[in-house]
Tab-separated table of C-alpha atoms in Angstrom:
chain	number	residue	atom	x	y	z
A	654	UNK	CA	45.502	-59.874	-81.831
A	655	UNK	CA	42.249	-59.632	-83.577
A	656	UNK	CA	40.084	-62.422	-84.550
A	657	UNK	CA	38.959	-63.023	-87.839
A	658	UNK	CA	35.033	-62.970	-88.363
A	659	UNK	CA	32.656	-63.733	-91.611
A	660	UNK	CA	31.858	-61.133	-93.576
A	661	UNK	CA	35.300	-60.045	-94.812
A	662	UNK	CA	33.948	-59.176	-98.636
A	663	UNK	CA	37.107	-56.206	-99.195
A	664	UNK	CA	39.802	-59.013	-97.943
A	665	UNK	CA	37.958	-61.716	-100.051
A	666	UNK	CA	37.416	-59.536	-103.285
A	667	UNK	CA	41.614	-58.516	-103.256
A	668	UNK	CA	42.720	-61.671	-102.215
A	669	UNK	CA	40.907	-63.947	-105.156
A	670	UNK	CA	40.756	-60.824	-107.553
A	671	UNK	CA	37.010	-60.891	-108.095
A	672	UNK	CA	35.181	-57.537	-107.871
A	673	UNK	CA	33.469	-57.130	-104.208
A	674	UNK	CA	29.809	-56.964	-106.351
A	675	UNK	CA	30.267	-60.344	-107.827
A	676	UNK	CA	30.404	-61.896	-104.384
A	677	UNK	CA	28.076	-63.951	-103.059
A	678	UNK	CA	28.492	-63.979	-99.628
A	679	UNK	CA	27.063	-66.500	-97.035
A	680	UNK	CA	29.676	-66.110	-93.780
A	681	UNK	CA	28.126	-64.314	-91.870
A	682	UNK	CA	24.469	-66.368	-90.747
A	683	UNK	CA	23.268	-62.569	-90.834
A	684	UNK	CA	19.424	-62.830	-92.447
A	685	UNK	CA	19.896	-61.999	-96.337
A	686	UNK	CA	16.249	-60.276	-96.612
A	687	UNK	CA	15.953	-57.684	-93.338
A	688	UNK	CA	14.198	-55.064	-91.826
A	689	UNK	CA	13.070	-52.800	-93.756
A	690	UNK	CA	14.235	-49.371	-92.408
A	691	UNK	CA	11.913	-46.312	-92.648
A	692	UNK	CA	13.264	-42.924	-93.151
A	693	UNK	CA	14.893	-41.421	-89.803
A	694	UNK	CA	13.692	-38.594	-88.427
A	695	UNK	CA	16.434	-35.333	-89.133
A	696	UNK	CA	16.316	-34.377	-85.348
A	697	UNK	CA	17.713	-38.086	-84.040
A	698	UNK	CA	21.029	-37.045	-86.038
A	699	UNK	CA	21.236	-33.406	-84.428
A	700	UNK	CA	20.599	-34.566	-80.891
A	701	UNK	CA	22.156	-36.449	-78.622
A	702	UNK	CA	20.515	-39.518	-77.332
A	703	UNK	CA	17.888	-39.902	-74.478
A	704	UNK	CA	16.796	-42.211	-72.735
A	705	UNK	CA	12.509	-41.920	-71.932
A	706	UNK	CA	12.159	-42.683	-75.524
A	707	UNK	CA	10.254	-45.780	-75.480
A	708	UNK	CA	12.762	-47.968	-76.410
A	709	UNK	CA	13.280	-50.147	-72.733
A	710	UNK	CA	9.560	-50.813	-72.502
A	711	UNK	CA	9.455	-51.981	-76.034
A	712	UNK	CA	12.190	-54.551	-75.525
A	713	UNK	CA	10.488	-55.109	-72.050
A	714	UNK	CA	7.393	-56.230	-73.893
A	715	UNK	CA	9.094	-57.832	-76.942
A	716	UNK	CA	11.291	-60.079	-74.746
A	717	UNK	CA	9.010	-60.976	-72.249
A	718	UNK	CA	11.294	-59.604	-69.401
A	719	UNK	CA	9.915	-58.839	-65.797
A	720	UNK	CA	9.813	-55.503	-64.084
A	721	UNK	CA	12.718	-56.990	-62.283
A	722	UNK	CA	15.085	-57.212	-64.836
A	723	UNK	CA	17.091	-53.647	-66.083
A	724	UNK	CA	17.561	-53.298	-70.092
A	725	UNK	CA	20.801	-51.864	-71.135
A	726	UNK	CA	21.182	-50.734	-75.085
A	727	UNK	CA	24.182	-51.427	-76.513
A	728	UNK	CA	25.746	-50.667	-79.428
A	729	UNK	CA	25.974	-54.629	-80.698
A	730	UNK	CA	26.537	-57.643	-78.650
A	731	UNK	CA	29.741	-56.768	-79.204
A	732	UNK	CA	30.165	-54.007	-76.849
A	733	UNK	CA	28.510	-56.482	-73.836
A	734	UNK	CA	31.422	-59.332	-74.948
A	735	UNK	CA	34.405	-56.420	-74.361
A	736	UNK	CA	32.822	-54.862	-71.469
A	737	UNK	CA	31.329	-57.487	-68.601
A	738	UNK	CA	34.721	-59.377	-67.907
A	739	UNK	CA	35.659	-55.954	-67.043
A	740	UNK	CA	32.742	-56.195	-64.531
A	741	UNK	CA	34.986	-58.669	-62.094
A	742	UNK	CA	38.264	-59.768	-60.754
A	743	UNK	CA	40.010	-61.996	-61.961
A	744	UNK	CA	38.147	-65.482	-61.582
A	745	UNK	CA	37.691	-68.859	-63.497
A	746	UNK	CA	35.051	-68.506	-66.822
A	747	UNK	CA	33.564	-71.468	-68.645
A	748	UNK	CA	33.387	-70.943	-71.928
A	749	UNK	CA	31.698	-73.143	-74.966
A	750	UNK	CA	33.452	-75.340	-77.626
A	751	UNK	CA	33.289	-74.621	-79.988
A	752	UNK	CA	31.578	-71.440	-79.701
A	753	UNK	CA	31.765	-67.494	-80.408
A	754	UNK	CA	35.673	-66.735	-79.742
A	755	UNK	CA	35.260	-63.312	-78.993
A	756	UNK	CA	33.849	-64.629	-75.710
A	757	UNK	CA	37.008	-66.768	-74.608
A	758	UNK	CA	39.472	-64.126	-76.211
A	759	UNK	CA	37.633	-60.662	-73.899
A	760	UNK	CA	37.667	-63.035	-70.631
A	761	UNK	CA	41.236	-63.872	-71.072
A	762	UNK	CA	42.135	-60.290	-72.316
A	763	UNK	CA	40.752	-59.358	-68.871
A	764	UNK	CA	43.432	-61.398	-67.062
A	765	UNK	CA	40.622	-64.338	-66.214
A	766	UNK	CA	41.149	-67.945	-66.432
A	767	UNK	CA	39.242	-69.596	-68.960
A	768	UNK	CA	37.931	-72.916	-68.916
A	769	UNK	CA	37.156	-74.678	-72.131
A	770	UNK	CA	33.301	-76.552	-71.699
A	771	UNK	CA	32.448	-78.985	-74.194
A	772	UNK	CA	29.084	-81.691	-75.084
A	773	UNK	CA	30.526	-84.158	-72.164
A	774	UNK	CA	30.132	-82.015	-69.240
A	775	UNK	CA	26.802	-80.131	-70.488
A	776	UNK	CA	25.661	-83.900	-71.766
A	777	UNK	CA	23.982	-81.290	-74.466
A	778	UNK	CA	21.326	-80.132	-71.626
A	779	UNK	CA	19.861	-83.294	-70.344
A	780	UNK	CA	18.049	-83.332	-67.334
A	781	UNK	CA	19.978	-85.788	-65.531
A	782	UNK	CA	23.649	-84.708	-66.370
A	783	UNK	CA	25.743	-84.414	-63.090
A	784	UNK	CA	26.301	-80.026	-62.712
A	785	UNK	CA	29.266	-80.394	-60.406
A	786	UNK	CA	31.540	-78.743	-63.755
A	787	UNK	CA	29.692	-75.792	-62.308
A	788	UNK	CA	31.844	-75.524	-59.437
A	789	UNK	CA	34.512	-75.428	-60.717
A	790	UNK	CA	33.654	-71.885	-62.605
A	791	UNK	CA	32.683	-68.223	-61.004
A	792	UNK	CA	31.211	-67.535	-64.795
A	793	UNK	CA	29.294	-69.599	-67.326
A	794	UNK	CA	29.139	-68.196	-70.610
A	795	UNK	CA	26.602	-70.027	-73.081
A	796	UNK	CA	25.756	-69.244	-76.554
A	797	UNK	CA	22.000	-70.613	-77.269
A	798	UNK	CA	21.802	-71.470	-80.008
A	799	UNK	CA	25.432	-72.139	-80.761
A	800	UNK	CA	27.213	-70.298	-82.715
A	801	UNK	CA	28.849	-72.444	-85.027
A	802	UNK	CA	26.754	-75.929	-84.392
A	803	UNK	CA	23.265	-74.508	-83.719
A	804	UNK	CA	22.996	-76.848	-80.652
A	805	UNK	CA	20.495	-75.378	-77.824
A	806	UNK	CA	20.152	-76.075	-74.180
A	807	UNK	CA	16.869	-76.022	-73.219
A	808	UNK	CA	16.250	-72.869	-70.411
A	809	UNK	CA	15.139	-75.412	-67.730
A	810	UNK	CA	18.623	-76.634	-67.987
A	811	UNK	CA	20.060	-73.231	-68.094
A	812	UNK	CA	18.348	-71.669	-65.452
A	813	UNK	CA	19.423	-74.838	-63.203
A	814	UNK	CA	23.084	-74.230	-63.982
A	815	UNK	CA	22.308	-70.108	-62.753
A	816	UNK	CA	21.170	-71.250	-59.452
A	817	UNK	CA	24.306	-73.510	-58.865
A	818	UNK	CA	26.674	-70.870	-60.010
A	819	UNK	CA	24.394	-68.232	-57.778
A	820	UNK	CA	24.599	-69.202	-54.531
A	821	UNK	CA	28.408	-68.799	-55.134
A	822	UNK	CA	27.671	-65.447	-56.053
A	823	UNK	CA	28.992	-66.575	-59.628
A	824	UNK	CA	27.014	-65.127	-63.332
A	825	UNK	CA	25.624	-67.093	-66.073
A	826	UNK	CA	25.938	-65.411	-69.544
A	827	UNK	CA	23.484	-66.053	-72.121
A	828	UNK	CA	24.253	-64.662	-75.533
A	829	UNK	CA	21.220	-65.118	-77.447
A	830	UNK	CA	22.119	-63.587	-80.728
A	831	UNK	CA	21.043	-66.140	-83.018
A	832	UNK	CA	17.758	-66.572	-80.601
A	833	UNK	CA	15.019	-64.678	-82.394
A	834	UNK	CA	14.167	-67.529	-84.637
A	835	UNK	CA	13.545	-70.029	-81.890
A	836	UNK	CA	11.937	-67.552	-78.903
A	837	UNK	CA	10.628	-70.243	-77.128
A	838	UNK	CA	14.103	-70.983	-75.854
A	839	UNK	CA	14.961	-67.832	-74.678
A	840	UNK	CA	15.582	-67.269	-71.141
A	841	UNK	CA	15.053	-63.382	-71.097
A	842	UNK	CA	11.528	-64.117	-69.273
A	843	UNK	CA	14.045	-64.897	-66.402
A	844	UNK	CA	15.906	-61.770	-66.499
A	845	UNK	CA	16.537	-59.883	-63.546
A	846	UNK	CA	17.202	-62.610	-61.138
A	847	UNK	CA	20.608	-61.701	-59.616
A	848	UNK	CA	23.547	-63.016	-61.652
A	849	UNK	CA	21.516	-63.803	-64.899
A	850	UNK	CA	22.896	-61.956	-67.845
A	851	UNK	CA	21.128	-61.813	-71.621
A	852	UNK	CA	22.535	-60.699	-74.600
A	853	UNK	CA	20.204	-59.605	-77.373
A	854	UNK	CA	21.183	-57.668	-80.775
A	855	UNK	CA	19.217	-56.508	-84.206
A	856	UNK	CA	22.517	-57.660	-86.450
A	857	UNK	CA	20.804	-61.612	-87.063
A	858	UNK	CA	17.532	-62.378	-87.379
A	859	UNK	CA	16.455	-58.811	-88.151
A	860	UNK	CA	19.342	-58.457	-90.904
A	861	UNK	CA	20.584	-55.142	-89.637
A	862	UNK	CA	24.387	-56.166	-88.480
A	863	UNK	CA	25.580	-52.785	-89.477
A	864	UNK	CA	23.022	-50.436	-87.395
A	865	UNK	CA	25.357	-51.990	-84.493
A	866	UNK	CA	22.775	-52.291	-82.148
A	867	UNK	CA	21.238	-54.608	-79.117
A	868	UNK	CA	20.874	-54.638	-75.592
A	869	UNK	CA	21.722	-56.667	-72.356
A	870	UNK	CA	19.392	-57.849	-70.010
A	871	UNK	CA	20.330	-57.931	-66.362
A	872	UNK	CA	19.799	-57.427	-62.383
A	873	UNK	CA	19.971	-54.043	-61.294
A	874	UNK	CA	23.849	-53.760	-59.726
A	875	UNK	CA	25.422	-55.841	-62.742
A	876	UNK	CA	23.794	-53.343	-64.956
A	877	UNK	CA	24.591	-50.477	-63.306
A	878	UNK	CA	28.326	-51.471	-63.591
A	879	UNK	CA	27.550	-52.175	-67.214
A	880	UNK	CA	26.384	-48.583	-67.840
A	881	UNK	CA	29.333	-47.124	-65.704
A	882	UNK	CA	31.699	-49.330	-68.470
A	883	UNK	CA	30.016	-48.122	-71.403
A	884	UNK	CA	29.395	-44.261	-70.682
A	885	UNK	CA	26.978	-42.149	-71.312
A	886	UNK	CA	25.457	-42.043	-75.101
A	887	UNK	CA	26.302	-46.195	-75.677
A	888	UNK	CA	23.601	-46.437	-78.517
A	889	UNK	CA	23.250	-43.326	-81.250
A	890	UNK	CA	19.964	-41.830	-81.104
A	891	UNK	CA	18.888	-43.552	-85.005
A	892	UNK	CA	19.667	-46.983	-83.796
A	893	UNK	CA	17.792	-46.346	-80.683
A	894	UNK	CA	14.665	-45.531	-83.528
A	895	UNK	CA	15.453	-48.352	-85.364
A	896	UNK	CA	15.896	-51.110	-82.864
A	897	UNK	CA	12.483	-49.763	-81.487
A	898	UNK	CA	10.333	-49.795	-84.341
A	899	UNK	CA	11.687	-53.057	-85.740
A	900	UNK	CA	10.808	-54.653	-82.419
A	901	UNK	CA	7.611	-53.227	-82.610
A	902	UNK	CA	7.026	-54.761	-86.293
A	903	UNK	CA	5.564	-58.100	-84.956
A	904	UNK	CA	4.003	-58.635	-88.819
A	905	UNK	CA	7.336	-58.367	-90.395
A	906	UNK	CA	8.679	-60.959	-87.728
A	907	UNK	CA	6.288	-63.625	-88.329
A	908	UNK	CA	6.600	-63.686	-92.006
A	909	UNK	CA	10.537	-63.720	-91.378
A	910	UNK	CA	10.573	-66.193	-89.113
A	911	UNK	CA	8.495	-68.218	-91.792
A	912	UNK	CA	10.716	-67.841	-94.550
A	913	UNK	CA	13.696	-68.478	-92.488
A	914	UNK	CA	12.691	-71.987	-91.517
A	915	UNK	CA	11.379	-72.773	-94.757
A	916	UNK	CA	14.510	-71.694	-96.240
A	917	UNK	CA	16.901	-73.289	-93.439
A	918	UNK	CA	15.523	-76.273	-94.992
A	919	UNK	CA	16.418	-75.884	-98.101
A	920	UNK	CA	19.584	-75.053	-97.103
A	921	UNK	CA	20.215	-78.630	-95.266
A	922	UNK	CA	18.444	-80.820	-97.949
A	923	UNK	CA	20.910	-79.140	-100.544
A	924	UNK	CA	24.188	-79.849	-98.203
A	925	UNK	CA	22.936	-83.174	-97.222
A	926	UNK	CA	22.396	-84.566	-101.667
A	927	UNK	CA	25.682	-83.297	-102.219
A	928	UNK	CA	27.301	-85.372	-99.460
A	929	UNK	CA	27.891	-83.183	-96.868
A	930	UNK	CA	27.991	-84.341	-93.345
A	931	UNK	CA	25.498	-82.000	-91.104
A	932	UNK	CA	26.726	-80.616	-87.694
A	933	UNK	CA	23.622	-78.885	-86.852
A	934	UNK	CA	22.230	-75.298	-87.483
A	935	UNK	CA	19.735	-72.615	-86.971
A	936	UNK	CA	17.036	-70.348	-88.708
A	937	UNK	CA	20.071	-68.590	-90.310
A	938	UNK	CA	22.560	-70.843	-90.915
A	939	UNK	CA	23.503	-74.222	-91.864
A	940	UNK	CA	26.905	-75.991	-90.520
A	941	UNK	CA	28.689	-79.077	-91.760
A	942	UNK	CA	31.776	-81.235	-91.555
A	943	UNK	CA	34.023	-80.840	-94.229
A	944	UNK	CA	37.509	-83.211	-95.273
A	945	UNK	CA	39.924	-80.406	-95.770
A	946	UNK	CA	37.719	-77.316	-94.512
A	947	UNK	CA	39.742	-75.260	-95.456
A	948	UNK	CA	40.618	-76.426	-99.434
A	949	UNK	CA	36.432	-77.064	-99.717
A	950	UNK	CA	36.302	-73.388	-98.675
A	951	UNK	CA	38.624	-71.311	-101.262
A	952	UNK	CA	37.192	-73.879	-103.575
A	953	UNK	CA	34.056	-71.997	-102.729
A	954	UNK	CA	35.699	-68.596	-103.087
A	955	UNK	CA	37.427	-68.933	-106.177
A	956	UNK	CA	33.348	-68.912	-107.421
A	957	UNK	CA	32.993	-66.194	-105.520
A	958	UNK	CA	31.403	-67.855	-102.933
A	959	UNK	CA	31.777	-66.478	-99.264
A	960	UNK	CA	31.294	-69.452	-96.547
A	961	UNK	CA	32.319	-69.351	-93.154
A	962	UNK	CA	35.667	-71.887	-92.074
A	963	UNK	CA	36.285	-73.135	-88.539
A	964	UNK	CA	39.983	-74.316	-88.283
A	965	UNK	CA	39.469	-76.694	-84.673
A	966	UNK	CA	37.126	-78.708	-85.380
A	967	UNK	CA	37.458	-78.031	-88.912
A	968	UNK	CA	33.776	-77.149	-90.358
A	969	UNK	CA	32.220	-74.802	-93.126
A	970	UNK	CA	28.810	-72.684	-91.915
A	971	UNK	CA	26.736	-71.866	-94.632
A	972	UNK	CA	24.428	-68.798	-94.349
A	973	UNK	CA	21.080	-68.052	-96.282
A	974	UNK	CA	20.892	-67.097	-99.804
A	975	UNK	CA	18.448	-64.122	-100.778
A	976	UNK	CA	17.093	-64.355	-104.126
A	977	UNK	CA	16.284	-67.157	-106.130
A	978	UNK	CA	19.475	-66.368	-108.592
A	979	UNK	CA	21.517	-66.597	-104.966
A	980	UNK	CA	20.140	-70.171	-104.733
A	981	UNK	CA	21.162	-71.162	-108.441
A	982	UNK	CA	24.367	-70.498	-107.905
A	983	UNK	CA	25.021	-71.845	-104.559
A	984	UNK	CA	23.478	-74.922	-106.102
A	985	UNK	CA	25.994	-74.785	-109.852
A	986	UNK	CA	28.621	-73.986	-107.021
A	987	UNK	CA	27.857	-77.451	-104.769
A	988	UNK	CA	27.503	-79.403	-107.836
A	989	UNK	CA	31.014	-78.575	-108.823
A	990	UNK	CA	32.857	-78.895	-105.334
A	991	UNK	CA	30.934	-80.831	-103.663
């Protein structure tokens, strides 16, 4: 079974019978104005890839990570979701809800038994929340920030659950994907210490979902099995060029990262006049409860409107528009539904 994602603009465009073009699409919380990619060299698509290029010590300086910690490129976060609960035996896995379902759906592909972890155990990442929920798992996997609320334990927090779930010889999981507008939470400064697992990509804040590449963060024997999974070659020599020189372009960052926040609140004033009851949210993304998720959503789409629905509990997640004329209409559209 596959899982259905945002982003879906062929399936959307036969289904409602409006030309793909005429779409605007906000499903995917993917930034609307990204990178801006340079013309690739004509050697990096005549050669295979190799490593030496640069490309670990620039993440290595961009992230913060210690000498301790080994960087594995992958081709997306993807690839890291499919491949680590290949990494273990069969074993009990905490996983976030709601959350990313990729995450539940690879651990229990992999013949693991997965453990569904919502607010009342984590108490949202307060200091003084009892941890024994730990012990009942061999894996944590968090999402920070979620991915669909936006809510974010706070690394302190996070790196005390590792240690409880390490001395069992147990992993925490971090998938950080949606983590490059708010570094300060990031626990990739941490990387490295045994059993502490990152997951970084380009496809977010950096707009580039389709270059399909990102990397993992991790001690030296988990990555080592990570590399074995993934074979030689994992990331294509251009998005080994990209992912380095956008994480080089610290400029084009900070002016992101400005316009994202500015524009994330734009995004929740306009959901909150219409009436719409805030979840929480991100940088890139904006999520809300919805009476009949599902109706408000083709509503949406017959205006050829794209938002993101969540069937359990039922919520719509509304990405970033990326030109003023975006905005207008997402406004006309609200007016009308909302």
């Amino acid at each position: 079974m596959m899982l259905e994602h945002g982003g879906r603009l062929n399936k959307a465009a036969e289904r409602w019978g409006i030309p793909r073009a005429q779409w605007l699409d906000l499903s995917t919380g993917i930034n609307p104005i990204g990178w801006p990619v340079p013309e690739i060299p004509a050697e990096l698509w005549q050669r295979l890839p190799e490593a030496g290029d640069g490309l670990e010590a620039t993440v290595r300086q961009w992230s913060g990570t210690p000498s301790s910690a080994v960087c594995v490129p992958v081709p997306g976060s993807q690839a890291a979701i499919m491949a680590l609960p290949r990494l273990r035996k069969p074993c009990r896995v905490g996983i976030p809800v709601p959350g990313y379902r990729e995450h539940g759906y690879n651990w229990r592909e992999a013949g693991h038994k997965v453990v569904p972890i919502g607010p009342r155990q984590t108490c949202g990442g307060a200091s003084g929340c009892d941890d024994r929920w730990l012990d009942q798992l061999d894996v944590m996997v968090w999402i920070n920030p979620n991915n669909p609320t936006g809510g974010i334990i706070p690394p302190s927090t996070l790196l005390r659950w590792h240690r409880r779930l390490q001395k069992r010889g147990g992993w925490l999981i971090v998938d950080e994907a949606f983590m490059d507008a708010t570094p300060a939470f990031s626990v990739a400064h941490q990387a490295g210490a045994p059993g502490l697992i990152v997951l970084r990509s380009l496809g977010k804040f950096f707009g580039l979902a389709g270059v399909r590449a990102g990397f993992v963060l991790a001690d030296a024997v988990v990555a080592s099995s990570l590399q074995s999974v993934l074979g030689p070659w994992s990331l294509s020599g251009p998005a080994r060029y990209v992912m380095q020189k956008a994480l080089s372009d610290y400029n084009w960052q900070r002016q992101a990262l400005h316009r994202l926040r500015r524009d994330s609140d734009r995004l929740r004033s306009m959901l909150q006049k219409v009436g719409f009851a805030l979840v929480g949210g991100s940088p890139l993304f904006q999520t809300v409860w919805v009476d009949q998720a599902r109706t408000a959503a083709e509503g949406f789409a017959r205006n050829g409107l794209l938002v993101r629905y969540f069937e359990q509990p039922e919520m719509l997640r509304f990405g970033l528009p990326g030109s003023n004329r975006d905005w207008e209409r997402l406004e006309r559209a609200m007016m009308r539904l909302g």
